[in-house]
């Protein structure tokens, strides 16, 4: 009996999350109430609060259905990162592009994250979680770029403080642009070309070297 109740609770929670995807994608995150989500899920408002503290908690649980490159990095071994950090960076982002290109639910959730989260007072906690996620993603890129410099895969005088936000912003921008206009082509194929072009730019562009090293030349 206890097992059945637990399974029913899990199914209710997933139904609420499914409804939240639909509501947030159609109406944004700030405006809809939990009552609207409850009605679409076929449960009471109290049932929603039985699983989630508030809208921010529900939104956070929603994003956990998508695995980002920084989270995927945790599955890599320390030896993989040490041996080929640039290859790890490339493979993680290509993996994400491939997953998004074929997973409609991931597309909807990412559209909510990128394009449906209005920056209003009521969504302050949600905004803070997005900022935290962005900071964590940037830090993961920094770790891999730094390791790639140490490994000799990237120039020793690379200006890491310039490269890291540029690289992360470009890759996130690829996702955002494709979600707005998926008709531009297959994300997996486009993502691979963009990724390789970015790596070539980081490797070869003199403007991405530290200023002190440029002045010394």
PDB file of C-alpha atoms in Angstrom:
ATOM      1  CA  UNK A   1       0.000   0.000   0.000  1.00  0.00           C
ATOM      2  CA  UNK A   2       2.804   2.421   0.922  1.00  0.00           C
ATOM      3  CA  UNK A   3       4.568   1.641  -2.347  1.00  0.00           C
ATOM      4  CA  UNK A   4       1.395   2.342  -4.307  1.00  0.00           C
ATOM      5  CA  UNK A   5       0.921   5.691  -2.562  1.00  0.00           C
ATOM      6  CA  UNK A   6       4.494   6.635  -3.339  1.00  0.00           C
ATOM      7  CA  UNK A   7       4.015   5.724  -6.994  1.00  0.00           C
ATOM      8  CA  UNK A   8       0.775   7.728  -7.170  1.00  0.00           C
ATOM      9  CA  UNK A   9       2.535  10.704  -5.587  1.00  0.00           C
ATOM     10  CA  UNK A  10       5.328  10.441  -8.139  1.00  0.00           C
ATOM     11  CA  UNK A  11       2.837  10.291 -11.011  1.00  0.00           C
ATOM     12  CA  UNK A  12       0.996  13.350  -9.651  1.00  0.00           C
ATOM     13  CA  UNK A  13       4.254  15.266  -9.372  1.00  0.00           C
ATOM     14  CA  UNK A  14       5.201  14.436 -12.971  1.00  0.00           C
ATOM     15  CA  UNK A  15       1.715  15.411 -14.173  1.00  0.00           C
ATOM     16  CA  UNK A  16       2.080  18.785 -12.456  1.00  0.00           C
ATOM     17  CA  UNK A  17       5.475  19.303 -14.104  1.00  0.00           C
ATOM     18  CA  UNK A  18       4.038  18.375 -17.515  1.00  0.00           C
ATOM     19  CA  UNK A  19       1.270  20.926 -17.009  1.00  0.00           C
ATOM     20  CA  UNK A  20       3.784  23.572 -15.898  1.00  0.00           C
ATOM     21  CA  UNK A  21       5.737  23.142 -19.135  1.00  0.00           C
ATOM     22  CA  UNK A  22       2.599  23.811 -21.168  1.00  0.00           C
ATOM     23  CA  UNK A  23       1.461  26.780 -19.074  1.00  0.00           C
ATOM     24  CA  UNK A  24       4.872  28.462 -18.802  1.00  0.00           C
ATOM     25  CA  UNK A  25       5.602  27.952 -22.479  1.00  0.00           C
ATOM     26  CA  UNK A  26       2.272  29.446 -23.564  1.00  0.00           C
ATOM     27  CA  UNK A  27       1.990  32.287 -21.024  1.00  0.00           C
ATOM     28  CA  UNK A  28       5.435  32.935 -19.565  1.00  0.00           C
ATOM     29  CA  UNK A  29       6.551  32.269 -16.019  1.00  0.00           C
ATOM     30  CA  UNK A  30       5.583  35.450 -14.167  1.00  0.00           C
ATOM     31  CA  UNK A  31       1.885  35.773 -14.999  1.00  0.00           C
ATOM     32  CA  UNK A  32       0.315  32.288 -14.603  1.00  0.00           C
ATOM     33  CA  UNK A  33      -0.768  31.124 -11.164  1.00  0.00           C
ATOM     34  CA  UNK A  34      -0.294  27.708  -9.625  1.00  0.00           C
ATOM     35  CA  UNK A  35      -4.073  27.362  -9.836  1.00  0.00           C
ATOM     36  CA  UNK A  36      -3.873  27.380 -13.644  1.00  0.00           C
ATOM     37  CA  UNK A  37      -1.222  24.674 -13.536  1.00  0.00           C
ATOM     38  CA  UNK A  38      -3.275  22.627 -11.079  1.00  0.00           C
ATOM     39  CA  UNK A  39      -6.358  22.835 -13.296  1.00  0.00           C
ATOM     40  CA  UNK A  40      -4.455  21.655 -16.353  1.00  0.00           C
ATOM     41  CA  UNK A  41      -2.878  18.823 -14.366  1.00  0.00           C
ATOM     42  CA  UNK A  42      -6.290  17.777 -13.047  1.00  0.00           C
ATOM     43  CA  UNK A  43      -5.311  18.223  -9.391  1.00  0.00           C
ATOM     44  CA  UNK A  44      -6.129  20.671  -6.620  1.00  0.00           C
ATOM     45  CA  UNK A  45      -4.002  23.716  -5.788  1.00  0.00           C
ATOM     46  CA  UNK A  46      -3.284  22.012  -2.472  1.00  0.00           C
ATOM     47  CA  UNK A  47      -1.854  19.022  -4.333  1.00  0.00           C
ATOM     48  CA  UNK A  48       0.586  21.339  -6.108  1.00  0.00           C
ATOM     49  CA  UNK A  49       1.709  22.769  -2.772  1.00  0.00           C
ATOM     50  CA  UNK A  50       2.047  19.238  -1.494  1.00  0.00           C
ATOM     51  CA  UNK A  51       4.913  18.765  -3.958  1.00  0.00           C
ATOM     52  CA  UNK A  52       6.323  22.278  -4.446  1.00  0.00           C
ATOM     53  CA  UNK A  53       6.783  25.168  -2.012  1.00  0.00           C
ATOM     54  CA  UNK A  54       6.068  27.865  -4.597  1.00  0.00           C
ATOM     55  CA  UNK A  55       6.387  28.716  -8.276  1.00  0.00           C
ATOM     56  CA  UNK A  56      10.168  29.092  -8.004  1.00  0.00           C
ATOM     57  CA  UNK A  57      10.462  25.602  -6.543  1.00  0.00           C
ATOM     58  CA  UNK A  58       8.295  24.240  -9.355  1.00  0.00           C
ATOM     59  CA  UNK A  59      10.396  26.058 -11.952  1.00  0.00           C
ATOM     60  CA  UNK A  60      13.591  24.656 -10.435  1.00  0.00           C
ATOM     61  CA  UNK A  61      12.218  21.108 -10.590  1.00  0.00           C
ATOM     62  CA  UNK A  62      11.240  21.720 -14.208  1.00  0.00           C
ATOM     63  CA  UNK A  63      14.770  22.655 -15.235  1.00  0.00           C
ATOM     64  CA  UNK A  64      16.095  19.488 -13.606  1.00  0.00           C
ATOM     65  CA  UNK A  65      14.554  17.555 -16.491  1.00  0.00           C
ATOM     66  CA  UNK A  66      17.280  19.025 -18.709  1.00  0.00           C
ATOM     67  CA  UNK A  67      20.921  18.124 -18.190  1.00  0.00           C
ATOM     68  CA  UNK A  68      23.338  20.906 -19.037  1.00  0.00           C
ATOM     69  CA  UNK A  69      27.003  20.482 -20.070  1.00  0.00           C
ATOM     70  CA  UNK A  70      28.249  21.564 -16.654  1.00  0.00           C
ATOM     71  CA  UNK A  71      26.193  18.826 -15.008  1.00  0.00           C
ATOM     72  CA  UNK A  72      27.272  16.298 -17.609  1.00  0.00           C
ATOM     73  CA  UNK A  73      30.885  17.177 -16.794  1.00  0.00           C
ATOM     74  CA  UNK A  74      30.424  15.503 -13.417  1.00  0.00           C
ATOM     75  CA  UNK A  75      30.105  12.195 -15.268  1.00  0.00           C
ATOM     76  CA  UNK A  76      33.553  12.609 -16.842  1.00  0.00           C
ATOM     77  CA  UNK A  77      36.534  11.110 -15.079  1.00  0.00           C
ATOM     78  CA  UNK A  78      39.342  13.296 -13.813  1.00  0.00           C
ATOM     79  CA  UNK A  79      41.637  11.424 -16.192  1.00  0.00           C
ATOM     80  CA  UNK A  80      39.466  12.359 -19.192  1.00  0.00           C
ATOM     81  CA  UNK A  81      39.596  16.037 -18.226  1.00  0.00           C
ATOM     82  CA  UNK A  82      43.349  15.911 -17.611  1.00  0.00           C
ATOM     83  CA  UNK A  83      44.127  14.063 -20.849  1.00  0.00           C
ATOM     84  CA  UNK A  84      41.892  15.983 -23.280  1.00  0.00           C
ATOM     85  CA  UNK A  85      40.095  18.964 -21.676  1.00  0.00           C
ATOM     86  CA  UNK A  86      39.368  20.631 -25.010  1.00  0.00           C
ATOM     87  CA  UNK A  87      37.903  17.391 -26.328  1.00  0.00           C
ATOM     88  CA  UNK A  88      35.724  17.117 -23.218  1.00  0.00           C
ATOM     89  CA  UNK A  89      34.469  20.688 -23.689  1.00  0.00           C
ATOM     90  CA  UNK A  90      33.673  19.991 -27.332  1.00  0.00           C
ATOM     91  CA  UNK A  91      31.956  16.659 -26.711  1.00  0.00           C
ATOM     92  CA  UNK A  92      29.791  18.011 -23.870  1.00  0.00           C
ATOM     93  CA  UNK A  93      28.376  20.839 -25.957  1.00  0.00           C
ATOM     94  CA  UNK A  94      27.899  18.632 -29.019  1.00  0.00           C
ATOM     95  CA  UNK A  95      26.032  16.196 -26.811  1.00  0.00           C
ATOM     96  CA  UNK A  96      23.717  18.989 -25.641  1.00  0.00           C
ATOM     97  CA  UNK A  97      23.087  20.199 -29.205  1.00  0.00           C
ATOM     98  CA  UNK A  98      22.228  16.645 -30.273  1.00  0.00           C
ATOM     99  CA  UNK A  99      19.891  16.092 -27.320  1.00  0.00           C
ATOM    100  CA  UNK A 100      18.047  19.373 -27.833  1.00  0.00           C
ATOM    101  CA  UNK A 101      17.691  18.767 -31.572  1.00  0.00           C
ATOM    102  CA  UNK A 102      15.722  15.556 -31.008  1.00  0.00           C
ATOM    103  CA  UNK A 103      14.020  16.055 -27.620  1.00  0.00           C
ATOM    104  CA  UNK A 104      10.875  18.189 -27.857  1.00  0.00           C
ATOM    105  CA  UNK A 105      10.450  18.448 -24.085  1.00  0.00           C
ATOM    106  CA  UNK A 106      13.985  19.782 -23.703  1.00  0.00           C
ATOM    107  CA  UNK A 107      13.243  22.322 -26.425  1.00  0.00           C
ATOM    108  CA  UNK A 108      10.150  23.539 -24.582  1.00  0.00           C
ATOM    109  CA  UNK A 109      11.953  23.798 -21.242  1.00  0.00           C
ATOM    110  CA  UNK A 110      14.883  25.691 -22.747  1.00  0.00           C
ATOM    111  CA  UNK A 111      12.502  28.038 -24.537  1.00  0.00           C
ATOM    112  CA  UNK A 112      10.940  28.744 -21.134  1.00  0.00           C
ATOM    113  CA  UNK A 113      14.357  29.338 -19.558  1.00  0.00           C
ATOM    114  CA  UNK A 114      15.644  31.589 -22.349  1.00  0.00           C
ATOM    115  CA  UNK A 115      12.536  33.320 -23.626  1.00  0.00           C
ATOM    116  CA  UNK A 116       9.663  33.046 -21.129  1.00  0.00           C
ATOM    117  CA  UNK A 117      11.262  34.181 -17.838  1.00  0.00           C
ATOM    118  CA  UNK A 118      10.231  37.799 -17.437  1.00  0.00           C
ATOM    119  CA  UNK A 119      12.473  39.862 -15.164  1.00  0.00           C
ATOM    120  CA  UNK A 120       9.839  41.115 -12.725  1.00  0.00           C
ATOM    121  CA  UNK A 121       9.785  41.343  -8.942  1.00  0.00           C
ATOM    122  CA  UNK A 122       7.516  38.326  -8.597  1.00  0.00           C
ATOM    123  CA  UNK A 123      10.027  36.098 -10.360  1.00  0.00           C
ATOM    124  CA  UNK A 124      13.055  37.314  -8.388  1.00  0.00           C
ATOM    125  CA  UNK A 125      13.865  33.914  -6.899  1.00  0.00           C
ATOM    126  CA  UNK A 126      13.590  32.291 -10.319  1.00  0.00           C
ATOM    127  CA  UNK A 127      15.895  34.954 -11.764  1.00  0.00           C
ATOM    128  CA  UNK A 128      18.444  34.274  -9.020  1.00  0.00           C
ATOM    129  CA  UNK A 129      18.420  30.579  -9.873  1.00  0.00           C
ATOM    130  CA  UNK A 130      19.042  31.416 -13.521  1.00  0.00           C
ATOM    131  CA  UNK A 131      21.953  33.645 -12.535  1.00  0.00           C
ATOM    132  CA  UNK A 132      23.381  30.856 -10.377  1.00  0.00           C
ATOM    133  CA  UNK A 133      23.056  28.364 -13.238  1.00  0.00           C
ATOM    134  CA  UNK A 134      24.778  30.775 -15.619  1.00  0.00           C
ATOM    135  CA  UNK A 135      27.638  31.330 -13.168  1.00  0.00           C
ATOM    136  CA  UNK A 136      28.109  27.585 -12.733  1.00  0.00           C
ATOM    137  CA  UNK A 137      28.171  27.070 -16.507  1.00  0.00           C
ATOM    138  CA  UNK A 138      30.800  29.786 -16.957  1.00  0.00           C
ATOM    139  CA  UNK A 139      32.921  28.241 -14.206  1.00  0.00           C
ATOM    140  CA  UNK A 140      32.824  24.815 -15.894  1.00  0.00           C
ATOM    141  CA  UNK A 141      34.012  26.373 -19.161  1.00  0.00           C
ATOM    142  CA  UNK A 142      36.755  28.169 -17.243  1.00  0.00           C
ATOM    143  CA  UNK A 143      37.963  24.907 -15.687  1.00  0.00           C
ATOM    144  CA  UNK A 144      38.216  23.195 -19.060  1.00  0.00           C
ATOM    145  CA  UNK A 145      39.806  26.137 -20.889  1.00  0.00           C
ATOM    146  CA  UNK A 146      42.361  26.544 -18.103  1.00  0.00           C
ATOM    147  CA  UNK A 147      43.135  22.835 -18.231  1.00  0.00           C
ATOM    148  CA  UNK A 148      43.473  23.039 -22.032  1.00  0.00           C
ATOM    149  CA  UNK A 149      46.044  25.825 -21.659  1.00  0.00           C
ATOM    150  CA  UNK A 150      47.960  23.769 -19.088  1.00  0.00           C
ATOM    151  CA  UNK A 151      47.805  20.727 -21.368  1.00  0.00           C
ATOM    152  CA  UNK A 152      49.164  22.739 -24.293  1.00  0.00           C
ATOM    153  CA  UNK A 153      45.989  22.452 -26.375  1.00  0.00           C
ATOM    154  CA  UNK A 154      45.521  26.233 -26.322  1.00  0.00           C
ATOM    155  CA  UNK A 155      48.130  29.037 -26.367  1.00  0.00           C
ATOM    156  CA  UNK A 156      50.010  29.581 -23.111  1.00  0.00           C
ATOM    157  CA  UNK A 157      49.372  33.339 -23.311  1.00  0.00           C
ATOM    158  CA  UNK A 158      45.621  32.973 -23.910  1.00  0.00           C
ATOM    159  CA  UNK A 159      43.597  35.659 -22.140  1.00  0.00           C
ATOM    160  CA  UNK A 160      41.335  33.276 -20.238  1.00  0.00           C
ATOM    161  CA  UNK A 161      39.323  36.088 -18.644  1.00  0.00           C
ATOM    162  CA  UNK A 162      38.270  37.262 -22.113  1.00  0.00           C
ATOM    163  CA  UNK A 163      37.899  33.842 -23.730  1.00  0.00           C
ATOM    164  CA  UNK A 164      35.703  32.140 -21.120  1.00  0.00           C
ATOM    165  CA  UNK A 165      32.670  34.506 -21.130  1.00  0.00           C
ATOM    166  CA  UNK A 166      32.974  34.926 -24.910  1.00  0.00           C
ATOM    167  CA  UNK A 167      32.991  31.171 -25.495  1.00  0.00           C
ATOM    168  CA  UNK A 168      30.174  30.429 -23.058  1.00  0.00           C
ATOM    169  CA  UNK A 169      28.063  33.300 -24.388  1.00  0.00           C
ATOM    170  CA  UNK A 170      28.561  32.175 -27.980  1.00  0.00           C
ATOM    171  CA  UNK A 171      27.541  28.584 -27.245  1.00  0.00           C
ATOM    172  CA  UNK A 172      24.480  29.614 -25.250  1.00  0.00           C
ATOM    173  CA  UNK A 173      23.647  32.048 -28.052  1.00  0.00           C
ATOM    174  CA  UNK A 174      23.678  29.184 -30.561  1.00  0.00           C
ATOM    175  CA  UNK A 175      20.986  27.469 -28.489  1.00  0.00           C
ATOM    176  CA  UNK A 176      18.914  30.623 -28.049  1.00  0.00           C
ATOM    177  CA  UNK A 177      19.004  31.493 -31.744  1.00  0.00           C
ATOM    178  CA  UNK A 178      18.082  27.975 -32.833  1.00  0.00           C
ATOM    179  CA  UNK A 179      15.160  27.822 -30.408  1.00  0.00           C
ATOM    180  CA  UNK A 180      13.821  31.027 -31.950  1.00  0.00           C
ATOM    181  CA  UNK A 181      14.380  29.811 -35.527  1.00  0.00           C
ATOM    182  CA  UNK A 182      14.762  26.014 -35.657  1.00  0.00           C
ATOM    183  CA  UNK A 183      14.113  26.154 -39.402  1.00  0.00           C
ATOM    184  CA  UNK A 184      17.671  27.422 -39.960  1.00  0.00           C
ATOM    185  CA  UNK A 185      18.898  23.819 -39.921  1.00  0.00           C
ATOM    186  CA  UNK A 186      19.785  20.787 -37.865  1.00  0.00           C
ATOM    187  CA  UNK A 187      21.139  21.916 -34.493  1.00  0.00           C
ATOM    188  CA  UNK A 188      23.456  18.926 -34.161  1.00  0.00           C
ATOM    189  CA  UNK A 189      25.159  19.703 -37.490  1.00  0.00           C
ATOM    190  CA  UNK A 190      25.192  23.475 -37.037  1.00  0.00           C
ATOM    191  CA  UNK A 191      26.403  23.126 -33.455  1.00  0.00           C
ATOM    192  CA  UNK A 192      29.391  21.060 -34.501  1.00  0.00           C
ATOM    193  CA  UNK A 193      30.466  23.626 -37.104  1.00  0.00           C
ATOM    194  CA  UNK A 194      29.992  26.509 -34.675  1.00  0.00           C
ATOM    195  CA  UNK A 195      31.901  24.668 -31.943  1.00  0.00           C
ATOM    196  CA  UNK A 196      34.852  23.890 -34.193  1.00  0.00           C
ATOM    197  CA  UNK A 197      34.911  27.453 -35.540  1.00  0.00           C
ATOM    198  CA  UNK A 198      34.981  28.830 -31.993  1.00  0.00           C
ATOM    199  CA  UNK A 199      37.819  26.510 -31.005  1.00  0.00           C
ATOM    200  CA  UNK A 200      39.774  27.563 -34.106  1.00  0.00           C
ATOM    201  CA  UNK A 201      39.219  31.209 -33.212  1.00  0.00           C
ATOM    202  CA  UNK A 202      40.374  30.698 -29.633  1.00  0.00           C
ATOM    203  CA  UNK A 203      43.459  28.835 -30.829  1.00  0.00           C
ATOM    204  CA  UNK A 204      44.483  31.258 -33.573  1.00  0.00           C
ATOM    205  CA  UNK A 205      43.178  34.769 -32.895  1.00  0.00           C
ATOM    206  CA  UNK A 206      45.932  37.147 -31.724  1.00  0.00           C
ATOM    207  CA  UNK A 207      43.329  39.426 -30.152  1.00  0.00           C
ATOM    208  CA  UNK A 208      42.542  36.682 -27.625  1.00  0.00           C
ATOM    209  CA  UNK A 209      46.091  36.681 -26.248  1.00  0.00           C
ATOM    210  CA  UNK A 210      47.006  38.535 -23.080  1.00  0.00           C
ATOM    211  CA  UNK A 211      47.932  42.171 -23.718  1.00  0.00           C
ATOM    212  CA  UNK A 212      51.215  41.855 -21.845  1.00  0.00           C
ATOM    213  CA  UNK A 213      52.340  39.079 -24.195  1.00  0.00           C
ATOM    214  CA  UNK A 214      51.311  41.046 -27.283  1.00  0.00           C
ATOM    215  CA  UNK A 215      53.241  44.133 -26.199  1.00  0.00           C
ATOM    216  CA  UNK A 216      56.310  42.011 -25.603  1.00  0.00           C
ATOM    217  CA  UNK A 217      56.348  40.775 -29.205  1.00  0.00           C
TER     218      UNK A 217
END
